[in-house]
Coordinates of C-alpha atoms and ligand atoms in Angstrom, one line a residue:
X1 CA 203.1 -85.8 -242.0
X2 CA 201.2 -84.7 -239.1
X3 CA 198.1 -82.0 -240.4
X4 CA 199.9 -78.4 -240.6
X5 CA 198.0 -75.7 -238.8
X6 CA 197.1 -72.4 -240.0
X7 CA 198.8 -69.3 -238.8
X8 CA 197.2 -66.0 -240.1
X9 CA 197.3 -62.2 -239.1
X10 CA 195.5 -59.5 -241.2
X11 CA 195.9 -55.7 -241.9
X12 CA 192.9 -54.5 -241.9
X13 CA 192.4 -50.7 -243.4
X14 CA 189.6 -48.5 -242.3
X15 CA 188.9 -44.8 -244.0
X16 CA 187.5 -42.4 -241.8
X17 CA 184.6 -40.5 -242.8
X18 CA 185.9 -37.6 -241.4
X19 CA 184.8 -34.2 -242.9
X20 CA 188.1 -33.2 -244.7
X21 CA 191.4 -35.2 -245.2
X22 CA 194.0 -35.9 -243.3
X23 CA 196.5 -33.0 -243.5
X24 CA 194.7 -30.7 -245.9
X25 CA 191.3 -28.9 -245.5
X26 CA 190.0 -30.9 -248.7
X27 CA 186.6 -32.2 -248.9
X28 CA 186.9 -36.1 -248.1
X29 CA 184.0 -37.4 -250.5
X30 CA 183.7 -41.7 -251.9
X31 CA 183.0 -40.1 -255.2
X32 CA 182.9 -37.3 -256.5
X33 CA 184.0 -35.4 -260.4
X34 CA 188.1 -37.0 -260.7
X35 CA 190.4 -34.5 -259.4
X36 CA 188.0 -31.8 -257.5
X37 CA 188.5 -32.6 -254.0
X38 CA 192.7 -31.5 -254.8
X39 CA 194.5 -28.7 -253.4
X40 CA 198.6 -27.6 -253.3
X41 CA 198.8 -29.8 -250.1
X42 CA 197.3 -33.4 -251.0
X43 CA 199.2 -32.2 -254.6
X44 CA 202.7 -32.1 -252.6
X45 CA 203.0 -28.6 -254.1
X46 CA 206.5 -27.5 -253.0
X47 CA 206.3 -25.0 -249.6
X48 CA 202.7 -26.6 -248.4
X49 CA 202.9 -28.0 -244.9
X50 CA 200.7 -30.8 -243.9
X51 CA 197.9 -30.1 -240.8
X52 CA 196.8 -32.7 -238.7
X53 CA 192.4 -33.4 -238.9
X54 CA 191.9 -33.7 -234.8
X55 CA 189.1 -35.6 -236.0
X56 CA 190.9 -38.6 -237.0
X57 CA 193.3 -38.4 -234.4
X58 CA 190.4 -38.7 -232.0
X59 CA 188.3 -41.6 -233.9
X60 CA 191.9 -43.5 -234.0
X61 CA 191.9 -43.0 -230.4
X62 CA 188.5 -44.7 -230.1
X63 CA 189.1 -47.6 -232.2
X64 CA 192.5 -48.3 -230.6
X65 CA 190.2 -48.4 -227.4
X66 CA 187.7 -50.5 -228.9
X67 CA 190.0 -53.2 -229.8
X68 CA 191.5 -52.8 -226.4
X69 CA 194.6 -50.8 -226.8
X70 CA 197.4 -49.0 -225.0
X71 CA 197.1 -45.4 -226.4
X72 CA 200.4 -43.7 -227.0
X73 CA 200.9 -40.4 -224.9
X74 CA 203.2 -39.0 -227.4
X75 CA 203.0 -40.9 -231.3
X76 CA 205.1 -39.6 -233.8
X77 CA 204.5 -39.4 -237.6
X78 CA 206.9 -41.0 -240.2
X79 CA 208.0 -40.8 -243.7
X80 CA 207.3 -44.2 -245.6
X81 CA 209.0 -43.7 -248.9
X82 CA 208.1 -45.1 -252.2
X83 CA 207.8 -44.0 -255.5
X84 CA 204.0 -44.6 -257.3
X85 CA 202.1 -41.9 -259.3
X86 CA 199.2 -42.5 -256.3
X87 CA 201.9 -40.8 -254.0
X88 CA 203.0 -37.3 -255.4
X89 CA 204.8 -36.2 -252.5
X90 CA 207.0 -39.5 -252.7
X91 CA 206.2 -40.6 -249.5
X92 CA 203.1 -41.7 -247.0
X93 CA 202.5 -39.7 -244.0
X94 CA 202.2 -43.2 -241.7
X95 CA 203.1 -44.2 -238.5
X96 CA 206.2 -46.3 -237.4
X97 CA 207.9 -47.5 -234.3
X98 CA 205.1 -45.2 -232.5
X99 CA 201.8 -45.5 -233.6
X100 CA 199.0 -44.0 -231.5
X101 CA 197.5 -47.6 -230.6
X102 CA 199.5 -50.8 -229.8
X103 CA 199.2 -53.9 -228.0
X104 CA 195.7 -54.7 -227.6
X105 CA 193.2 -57.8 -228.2
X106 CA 190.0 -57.9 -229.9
X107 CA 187.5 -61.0 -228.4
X108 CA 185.8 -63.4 -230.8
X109 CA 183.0 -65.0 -229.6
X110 CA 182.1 -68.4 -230.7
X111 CA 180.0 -71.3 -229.8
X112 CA 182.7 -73.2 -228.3
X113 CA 184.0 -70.1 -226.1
X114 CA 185.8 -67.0 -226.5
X115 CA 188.9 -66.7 -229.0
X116 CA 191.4 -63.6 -228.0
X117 CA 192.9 -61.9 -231.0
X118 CA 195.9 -59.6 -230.5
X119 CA 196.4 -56.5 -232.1
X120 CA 199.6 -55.5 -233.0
X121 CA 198.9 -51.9 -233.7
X122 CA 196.3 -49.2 -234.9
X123 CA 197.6 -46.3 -236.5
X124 CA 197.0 -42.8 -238.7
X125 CA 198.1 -42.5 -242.2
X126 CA 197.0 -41.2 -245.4
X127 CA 195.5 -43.2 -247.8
X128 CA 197.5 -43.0 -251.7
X129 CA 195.4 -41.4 -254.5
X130 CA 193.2 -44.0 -256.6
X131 CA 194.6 -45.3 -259.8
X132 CA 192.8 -46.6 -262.7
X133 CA 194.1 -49.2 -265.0
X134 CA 193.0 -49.3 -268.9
X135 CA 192.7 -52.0 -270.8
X136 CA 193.7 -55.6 -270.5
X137 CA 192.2 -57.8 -267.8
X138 CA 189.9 -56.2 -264.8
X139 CA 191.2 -52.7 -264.0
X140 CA 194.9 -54.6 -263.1
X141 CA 197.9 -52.9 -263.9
X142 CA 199.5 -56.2 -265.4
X143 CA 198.0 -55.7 -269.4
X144 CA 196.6 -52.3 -268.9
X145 CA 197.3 -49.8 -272.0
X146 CA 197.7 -46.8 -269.6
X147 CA 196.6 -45.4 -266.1
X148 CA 194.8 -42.7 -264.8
X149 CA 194.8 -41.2 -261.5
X150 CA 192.3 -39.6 -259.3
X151 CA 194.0 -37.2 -256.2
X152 CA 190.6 -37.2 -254.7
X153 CA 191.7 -40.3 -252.3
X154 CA 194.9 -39.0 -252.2
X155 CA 195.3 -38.0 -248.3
X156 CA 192.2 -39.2 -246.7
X157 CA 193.0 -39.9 -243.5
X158 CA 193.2 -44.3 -243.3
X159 CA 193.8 -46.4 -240.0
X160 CA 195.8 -49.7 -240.5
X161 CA 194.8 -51.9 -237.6
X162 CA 197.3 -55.0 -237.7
X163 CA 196.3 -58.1 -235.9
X164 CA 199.3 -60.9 -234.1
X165 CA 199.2 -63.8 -236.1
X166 CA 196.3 -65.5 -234.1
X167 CA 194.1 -66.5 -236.5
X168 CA 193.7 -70.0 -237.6
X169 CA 191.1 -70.5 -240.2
X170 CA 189.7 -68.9 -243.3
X171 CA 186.3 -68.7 -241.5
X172 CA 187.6 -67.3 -238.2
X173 CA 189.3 -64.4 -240.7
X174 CA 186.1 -63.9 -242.4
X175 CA 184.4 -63.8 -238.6
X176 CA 186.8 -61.2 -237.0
X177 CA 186.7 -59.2 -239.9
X178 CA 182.9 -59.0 -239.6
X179 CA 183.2 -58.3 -236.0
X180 CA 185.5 -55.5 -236.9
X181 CA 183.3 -54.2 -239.4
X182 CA 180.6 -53.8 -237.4
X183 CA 182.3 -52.1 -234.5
X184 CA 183.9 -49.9 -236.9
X185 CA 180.2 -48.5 -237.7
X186 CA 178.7 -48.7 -234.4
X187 CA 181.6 -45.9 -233.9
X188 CA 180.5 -44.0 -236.5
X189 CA 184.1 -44.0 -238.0
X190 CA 183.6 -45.2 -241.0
X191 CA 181.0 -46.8 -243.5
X192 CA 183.6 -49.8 -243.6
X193 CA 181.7 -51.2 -246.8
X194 CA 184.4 -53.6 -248.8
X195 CA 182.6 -53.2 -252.2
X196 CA 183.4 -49.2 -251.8
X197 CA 186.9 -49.7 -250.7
X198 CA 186.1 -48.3 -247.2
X199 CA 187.4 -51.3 -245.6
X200 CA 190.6 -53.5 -247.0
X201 CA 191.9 -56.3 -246.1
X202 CA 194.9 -58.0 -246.8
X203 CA 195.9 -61.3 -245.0
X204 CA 199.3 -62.8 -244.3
X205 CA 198.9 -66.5 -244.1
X206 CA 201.8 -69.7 -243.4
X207 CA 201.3 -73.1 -242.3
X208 CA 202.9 -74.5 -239.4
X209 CA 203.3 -77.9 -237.2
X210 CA 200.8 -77.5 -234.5
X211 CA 201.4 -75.1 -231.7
X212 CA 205.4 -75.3 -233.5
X213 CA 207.5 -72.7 -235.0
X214 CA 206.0 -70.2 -237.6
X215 CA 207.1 -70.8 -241.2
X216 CA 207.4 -68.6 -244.1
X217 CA 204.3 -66.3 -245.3
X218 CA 203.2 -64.9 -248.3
X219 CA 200.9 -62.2 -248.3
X220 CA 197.3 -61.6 -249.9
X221 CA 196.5 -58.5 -251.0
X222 CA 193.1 -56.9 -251.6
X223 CA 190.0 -59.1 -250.8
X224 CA 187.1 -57.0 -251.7
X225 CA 184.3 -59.2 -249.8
X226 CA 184.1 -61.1 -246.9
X227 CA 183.8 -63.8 -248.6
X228 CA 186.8 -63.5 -250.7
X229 CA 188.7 -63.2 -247.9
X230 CA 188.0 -66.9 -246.5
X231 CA 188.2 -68.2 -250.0
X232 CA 191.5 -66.4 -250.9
X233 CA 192.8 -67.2 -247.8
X234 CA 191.7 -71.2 -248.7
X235 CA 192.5 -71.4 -251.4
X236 CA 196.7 -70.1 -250.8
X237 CA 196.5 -72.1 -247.6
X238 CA 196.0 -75.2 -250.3
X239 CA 198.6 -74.3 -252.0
X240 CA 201.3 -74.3 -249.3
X241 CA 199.9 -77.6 -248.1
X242 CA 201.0 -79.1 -251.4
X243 CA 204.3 -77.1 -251.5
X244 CA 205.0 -78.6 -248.3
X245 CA 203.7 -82.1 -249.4
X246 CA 205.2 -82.5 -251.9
X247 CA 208.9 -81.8 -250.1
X248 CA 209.1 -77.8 -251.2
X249 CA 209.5 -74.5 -249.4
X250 CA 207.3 -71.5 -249.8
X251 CA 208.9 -68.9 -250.8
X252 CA 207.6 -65.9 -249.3
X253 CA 205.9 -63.1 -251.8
X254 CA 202.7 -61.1 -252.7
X255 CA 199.8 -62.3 -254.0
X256 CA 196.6 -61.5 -255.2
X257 CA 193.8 -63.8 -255.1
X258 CA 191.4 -64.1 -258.0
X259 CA 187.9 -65.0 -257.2
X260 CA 187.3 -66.0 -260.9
X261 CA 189.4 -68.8 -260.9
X262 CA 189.8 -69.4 -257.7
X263 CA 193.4 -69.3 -257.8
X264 CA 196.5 -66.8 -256.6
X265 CA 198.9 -65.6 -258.4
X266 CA 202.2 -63.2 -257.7
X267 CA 201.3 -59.4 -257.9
X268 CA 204.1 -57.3 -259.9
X269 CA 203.8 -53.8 -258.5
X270 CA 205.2 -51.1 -255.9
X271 CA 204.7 -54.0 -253.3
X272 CA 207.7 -55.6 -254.0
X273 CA 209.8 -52.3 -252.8
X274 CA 210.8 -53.2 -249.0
X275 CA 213.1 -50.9 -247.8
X276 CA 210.5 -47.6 -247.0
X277 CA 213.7 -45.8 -245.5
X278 CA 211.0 -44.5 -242.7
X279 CA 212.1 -41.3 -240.8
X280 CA 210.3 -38.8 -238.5
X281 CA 207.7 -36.5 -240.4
X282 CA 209.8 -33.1 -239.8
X283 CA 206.7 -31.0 -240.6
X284 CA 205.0 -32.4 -238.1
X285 CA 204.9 -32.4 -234.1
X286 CA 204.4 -35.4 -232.2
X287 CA 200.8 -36.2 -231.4
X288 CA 200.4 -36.4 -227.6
X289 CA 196.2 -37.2 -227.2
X290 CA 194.9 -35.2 -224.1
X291 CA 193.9 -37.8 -220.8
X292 CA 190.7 -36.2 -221.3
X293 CA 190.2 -36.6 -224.9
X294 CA 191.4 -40.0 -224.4
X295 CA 188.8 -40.6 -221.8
X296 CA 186.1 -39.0 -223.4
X297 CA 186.4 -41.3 -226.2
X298 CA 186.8 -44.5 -223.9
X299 CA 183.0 -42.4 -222.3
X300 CA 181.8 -42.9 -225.4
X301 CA 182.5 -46.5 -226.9
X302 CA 178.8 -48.1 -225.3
X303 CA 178.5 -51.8 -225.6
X304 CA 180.5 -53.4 -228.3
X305 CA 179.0 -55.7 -231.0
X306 CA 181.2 -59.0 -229.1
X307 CA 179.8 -58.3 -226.1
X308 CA 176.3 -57.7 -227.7
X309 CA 176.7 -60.7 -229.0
X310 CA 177.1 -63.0 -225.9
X311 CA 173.8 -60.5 -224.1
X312 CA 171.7 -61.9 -226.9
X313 CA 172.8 -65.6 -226.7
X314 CA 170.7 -67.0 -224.3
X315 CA 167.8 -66.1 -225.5
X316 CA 168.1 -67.2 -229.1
X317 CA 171.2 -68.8 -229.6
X318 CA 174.7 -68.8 -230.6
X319 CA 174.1 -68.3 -234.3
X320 CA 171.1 -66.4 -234.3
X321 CA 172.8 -63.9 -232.1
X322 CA 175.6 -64.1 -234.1
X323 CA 173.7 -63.2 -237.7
X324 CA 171.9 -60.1 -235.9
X325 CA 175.2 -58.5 -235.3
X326 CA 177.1 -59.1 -237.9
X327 CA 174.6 -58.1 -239.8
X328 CA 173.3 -54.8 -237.6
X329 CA 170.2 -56.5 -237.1
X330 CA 170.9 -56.6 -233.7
X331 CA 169.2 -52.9 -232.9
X332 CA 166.1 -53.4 -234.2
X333 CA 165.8 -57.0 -232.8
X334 CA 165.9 -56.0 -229.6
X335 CA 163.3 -53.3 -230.2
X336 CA 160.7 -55.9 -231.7
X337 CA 158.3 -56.9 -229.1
X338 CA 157.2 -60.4 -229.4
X339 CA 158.9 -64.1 -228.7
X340 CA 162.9 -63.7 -229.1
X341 CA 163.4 -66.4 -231.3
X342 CA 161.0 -65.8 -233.8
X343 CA 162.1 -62.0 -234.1
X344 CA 165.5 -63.3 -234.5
X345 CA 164.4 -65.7 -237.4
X346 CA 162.0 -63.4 -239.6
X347 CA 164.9 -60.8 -239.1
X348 CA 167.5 -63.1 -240.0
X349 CA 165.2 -65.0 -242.9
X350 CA 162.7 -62.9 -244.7
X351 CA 163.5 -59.4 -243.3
X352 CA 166.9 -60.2 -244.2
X353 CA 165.6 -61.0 -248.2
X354 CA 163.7 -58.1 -248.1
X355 CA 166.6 -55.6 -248.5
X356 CA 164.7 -53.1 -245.6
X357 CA 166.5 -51.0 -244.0
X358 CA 166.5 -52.0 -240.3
X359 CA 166.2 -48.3 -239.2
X360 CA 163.3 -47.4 -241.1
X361 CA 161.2 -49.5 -239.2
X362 CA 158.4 -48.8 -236.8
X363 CA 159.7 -51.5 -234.1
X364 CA 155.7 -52.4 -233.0
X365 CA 154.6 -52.8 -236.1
X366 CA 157.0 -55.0 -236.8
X367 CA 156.3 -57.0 -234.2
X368 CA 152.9 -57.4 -234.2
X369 CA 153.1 -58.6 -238.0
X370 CA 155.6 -61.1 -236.3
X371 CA 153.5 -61.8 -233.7
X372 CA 150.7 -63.0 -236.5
X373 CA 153.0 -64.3 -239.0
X374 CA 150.9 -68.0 -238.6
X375 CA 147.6 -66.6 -239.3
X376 CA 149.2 -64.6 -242.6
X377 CA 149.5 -66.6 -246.3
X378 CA 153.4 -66.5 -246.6
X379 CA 153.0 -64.4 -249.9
X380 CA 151.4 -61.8 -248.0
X381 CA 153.7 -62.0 -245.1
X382 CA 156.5 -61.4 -247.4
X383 CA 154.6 -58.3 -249.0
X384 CA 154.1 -56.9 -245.6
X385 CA 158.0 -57.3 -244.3
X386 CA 159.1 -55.4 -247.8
X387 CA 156.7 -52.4 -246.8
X388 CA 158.0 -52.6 -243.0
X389 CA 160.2 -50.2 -243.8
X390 CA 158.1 -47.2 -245.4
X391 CA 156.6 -44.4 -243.1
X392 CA 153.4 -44.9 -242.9
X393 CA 153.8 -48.7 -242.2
X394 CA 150.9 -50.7 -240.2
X395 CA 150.4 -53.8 -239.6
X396 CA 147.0 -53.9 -239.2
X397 CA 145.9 -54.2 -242.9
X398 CA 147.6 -57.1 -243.9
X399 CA 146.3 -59.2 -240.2
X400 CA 143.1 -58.1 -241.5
X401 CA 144.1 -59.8 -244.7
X402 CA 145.2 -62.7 -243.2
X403 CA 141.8 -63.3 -241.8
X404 CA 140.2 -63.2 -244.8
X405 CA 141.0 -65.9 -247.5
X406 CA 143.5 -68.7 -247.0
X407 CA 142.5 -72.1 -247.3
X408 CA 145.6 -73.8 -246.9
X409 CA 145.2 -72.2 -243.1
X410 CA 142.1 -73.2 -243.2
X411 CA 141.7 -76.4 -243.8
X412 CA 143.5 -77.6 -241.0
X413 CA 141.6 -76.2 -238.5
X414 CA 138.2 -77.2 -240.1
X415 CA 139.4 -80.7 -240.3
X416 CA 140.1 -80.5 -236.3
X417 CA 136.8 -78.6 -235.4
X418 CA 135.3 -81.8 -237.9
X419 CA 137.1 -84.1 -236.1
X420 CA 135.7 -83.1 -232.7
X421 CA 132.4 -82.7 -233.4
X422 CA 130.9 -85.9 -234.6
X423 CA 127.7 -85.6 -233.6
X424 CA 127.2 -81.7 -235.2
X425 CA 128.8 -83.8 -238.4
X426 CA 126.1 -86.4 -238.2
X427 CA 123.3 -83.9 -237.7
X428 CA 124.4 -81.9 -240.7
X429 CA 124.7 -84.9 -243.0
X430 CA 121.4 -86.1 -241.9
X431 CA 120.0 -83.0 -243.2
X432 CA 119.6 -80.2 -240.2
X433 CA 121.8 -77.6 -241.7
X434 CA 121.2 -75.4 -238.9
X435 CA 124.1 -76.3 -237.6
X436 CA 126.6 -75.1 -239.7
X437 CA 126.8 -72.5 -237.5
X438 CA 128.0 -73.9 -235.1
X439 CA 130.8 -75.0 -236.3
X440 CA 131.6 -71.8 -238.3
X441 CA 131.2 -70.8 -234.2
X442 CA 133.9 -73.4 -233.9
X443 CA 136.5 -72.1 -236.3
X444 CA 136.1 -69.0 -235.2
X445 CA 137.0 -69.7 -231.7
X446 CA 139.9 -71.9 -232.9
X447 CA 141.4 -68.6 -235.2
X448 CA 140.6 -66.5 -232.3
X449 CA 138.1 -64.4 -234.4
X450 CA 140.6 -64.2 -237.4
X451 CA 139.0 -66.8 -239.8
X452 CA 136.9 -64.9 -242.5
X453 CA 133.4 -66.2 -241.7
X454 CA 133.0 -66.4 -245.1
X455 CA 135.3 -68.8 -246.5
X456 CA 135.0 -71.5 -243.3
X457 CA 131.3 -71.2 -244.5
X458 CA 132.3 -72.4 -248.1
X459 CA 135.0 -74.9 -246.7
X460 CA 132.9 -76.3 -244.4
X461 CA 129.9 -77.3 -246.7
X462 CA 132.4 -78.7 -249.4
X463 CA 134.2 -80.3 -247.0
X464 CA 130.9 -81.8 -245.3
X465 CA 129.0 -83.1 -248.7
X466 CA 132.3 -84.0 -249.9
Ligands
ADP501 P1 206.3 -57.8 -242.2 O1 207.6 -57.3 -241.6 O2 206.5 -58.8 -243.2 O3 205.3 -56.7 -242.5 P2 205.1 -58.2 -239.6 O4 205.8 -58.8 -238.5 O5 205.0 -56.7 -239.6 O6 205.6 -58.7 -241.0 O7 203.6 -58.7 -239.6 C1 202.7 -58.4 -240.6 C2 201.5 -59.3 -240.5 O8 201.8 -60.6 -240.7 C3 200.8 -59.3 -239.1 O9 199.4 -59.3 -239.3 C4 201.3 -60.6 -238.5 O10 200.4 -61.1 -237.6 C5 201.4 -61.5 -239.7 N1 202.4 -62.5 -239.5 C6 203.6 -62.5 -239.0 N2 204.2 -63.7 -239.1 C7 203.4 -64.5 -239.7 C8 203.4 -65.9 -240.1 N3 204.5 -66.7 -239.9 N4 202.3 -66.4 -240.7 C9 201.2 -65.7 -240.9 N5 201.1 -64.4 -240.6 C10 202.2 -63.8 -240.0
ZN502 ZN1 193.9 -31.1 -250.3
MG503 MG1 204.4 -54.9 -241.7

């Protein structure tokens, strides 16, 4: 059997950090006490009418330009229908057949060249309420005793971004989502963090013959790290391969990927409802986004983190580049003064271990630290890239330092200035010890001034009646 070929496409949910939800004028807070951010409309009180947040409409907007997008001139609101205590009015406020993005394509860079992912779709709904399962295994709902449910989610505004089925590896998934991520934040839409829930991904993956016809998928639901994604996304594609090899069919379901034991499982829940009887959102009008609202957001997107990526490149490399976005490194990098590739390394190595945040740092400082990091003892290079980040940070204390004491720098350089000077050598051992100064002289033209006169003094004479 010839090697089957990946086929995936993820949904991808983003919550906005707008001010207030979507329809109602409630505070739209990650946490806060359960059940304080409610009022009769995110309740579904009979009577309420829902009220569109222009801000959302107008960050949709942007991302659906950011990924490259055809922006509807008139999208409509639907009804998805489904009954789950998160939903108290019995139905999302979503989009359907009309969302306000379609039809666009998001470019991955990577080393080999650019890889063009479409986008179905990005559109506006409201995200369910939270619920909280108790008891039984890891807040699921299979074992719990009983649930609890917190309204305070319930309505904030939530874009679904959809991507064609383009992708073809667990890496690539875990790449583009990144990618995403990162332009998601740059727009200032969203704090996109997985662990939080401000970002959610599930993933829809099959197997095919190369380049054939697409087969059967099962869906993923609810990786809550990067990381999980690829590996959930692994580990199902694994188990379709042996469906297949061993003569089977997948059958196509839900499932949820447990990073504990590596393994997925089916997910028994709301999911498994289908038919969402959609229908036009009668309380609403359609949404028709102003050309100049429109093109004040396209004014506003700036570079994105893709094309960032390819900028930085040639001067550090593919990976380097790469990390530095991904990561929102990038910024500060290119505000470091000094040689590109050693910026990009300390920033990507020990900056990176340090936990700073990048934009507490004084950019000069930083880079003349950098600039010295050969002359510093690594323990107190490491002390100085973990206070980068306060205030009051210079650099100039712990250059001082490095001038001072370490012999393992040291050495080195004595053993060169030793090895040059053979007569100087001779004449100390024959008993002028005059001119120890010299070579002192020596080291201290070779460390540019840095060496601590103090300890070459010491080194030298043990090294010399040694
Ligand atoms: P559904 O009707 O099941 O929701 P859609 O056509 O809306 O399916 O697609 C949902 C997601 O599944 C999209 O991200 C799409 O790219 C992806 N997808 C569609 N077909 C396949 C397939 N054969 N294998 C993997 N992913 C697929
Ligand atoms: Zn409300
Ligand atoms: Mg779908």
């Amino acid at each position: 059997m010839p090697e089957l070929e990946p086929v995936i496409g993820l949904e991808i949910h983003v919550q906005l950090k707008t001010r207030t939800k979507m329809f109602c004028r409630c505070e739209n807070v990650w946490r806060a006490e359960e059940n304080s951010r409610t009022c009769p409309i995110c309740l579904a009180h009979p009577g309420t009418l829902p009220v569109p947040n222009k801000k959302a409409i107008e960050w949709t907007v942007k991302l659906g330009l950011a990924l490259g997008c055809e922006i509807a001139s008139r999208a409509l609101f639907h009804r998805k229908h489904y009954w789950y205590p998160d939903l108290p009015k019995g139905f999302q406020i979503s989009q359907y057949d009309v969302p306000l993005a379609s039809e666009g394509h998001f470019t991955l860079p990577t080393a080999e060249g650019d890889r063009e992912i479409g986008i179905v779709r990005a559109h506006l709904e409201e995200d369910a309420a939270k619920t909280v399962h108790v008891g039984g295994s890891a807040g699921r709902i299979a074992g719990a005793e009983y649930s609890l449910v917190d309204f305070n989610r319930g309505g904030t505004p939530l874009v679904e971004v959809v991507t064609k089925p383009d992708v073809r590896s667990p890496e690539e998934a875990r790449r583009f989502l990144q990618l995403l991520r990162q332009t998601v934040v740059e727009l200032r839409i969203s704090d996109a963090e997985m662990e939080k829930g401000s970002l959610r991904c599930d993933a829809n993956v099959s197997l095919r013959e190369p380049g054939g016809e697409f087969r059967t998928k099962t869906e993923l639901k609810n990786m809550n790290s990067f990381k999980f994604v690829a590996d959930g996304i692994a580990a199902e594609l694994e188990r379709q391969r042996e469906i297949y090899e061993g003569g089977g069919e997948v059958s196509q379901e839900t499932l949820h990927y447990d990073p504990a034991s590596g393994t997925v499982e089916p997910l028994r829940s709301k999911e498994y409802a289908d038919d969402y009887r959609y229908f036009p959102e009668p309380d609403l009008v359609p949404v028709e986004p102003p050309a100049e609202m429109v093109e004040a957001a396209r004014a506003e997107l700036g570079e994105l983190p893709s094309a960032r990526l390819r900028r930085l490149e040639p001067a550090i490399g593919f990976d380097l580049a790469e990390g530095l976005v991904a990561s929102g490194r990038d910024t500060l990098f290119e505000q470091v003064p000094g040689d590109r590739r050693a910026v990009a390394n300390v920033l990507m190595n020990q900056f990176a271990a340090s936990g700073v945040d990048p934009s507490h740092v004084n950019a000069e400082e930083l880079g003349k630290l950098i600039d010295a990091r050969e002359a510093i003892p690594r323990a107190t290079f490491a002390e100085a890239i973990a206070a980068s980040g306060n205030g009051d940070f210079s650099a100039e204390r712990y250059l001082a330092e490095a001038s001072i004491s370490d012999e393992a720098e040291l050495d080195p350089i004595i053993e060169r200035v030793l090895a040059a000077n053979e007569a100087q050598v001779a004449t100390f051992k024959a008993g002028k010890e005059g001119v120890l100064g010299y070579l002192v002289g020596q080291v201290m033209r070779e460390t540019e001034g840095k060496a601590n006169p103090k300890v070459v003094n010491e080194r030298l004479r043990e090294k010399l009646s040694a």
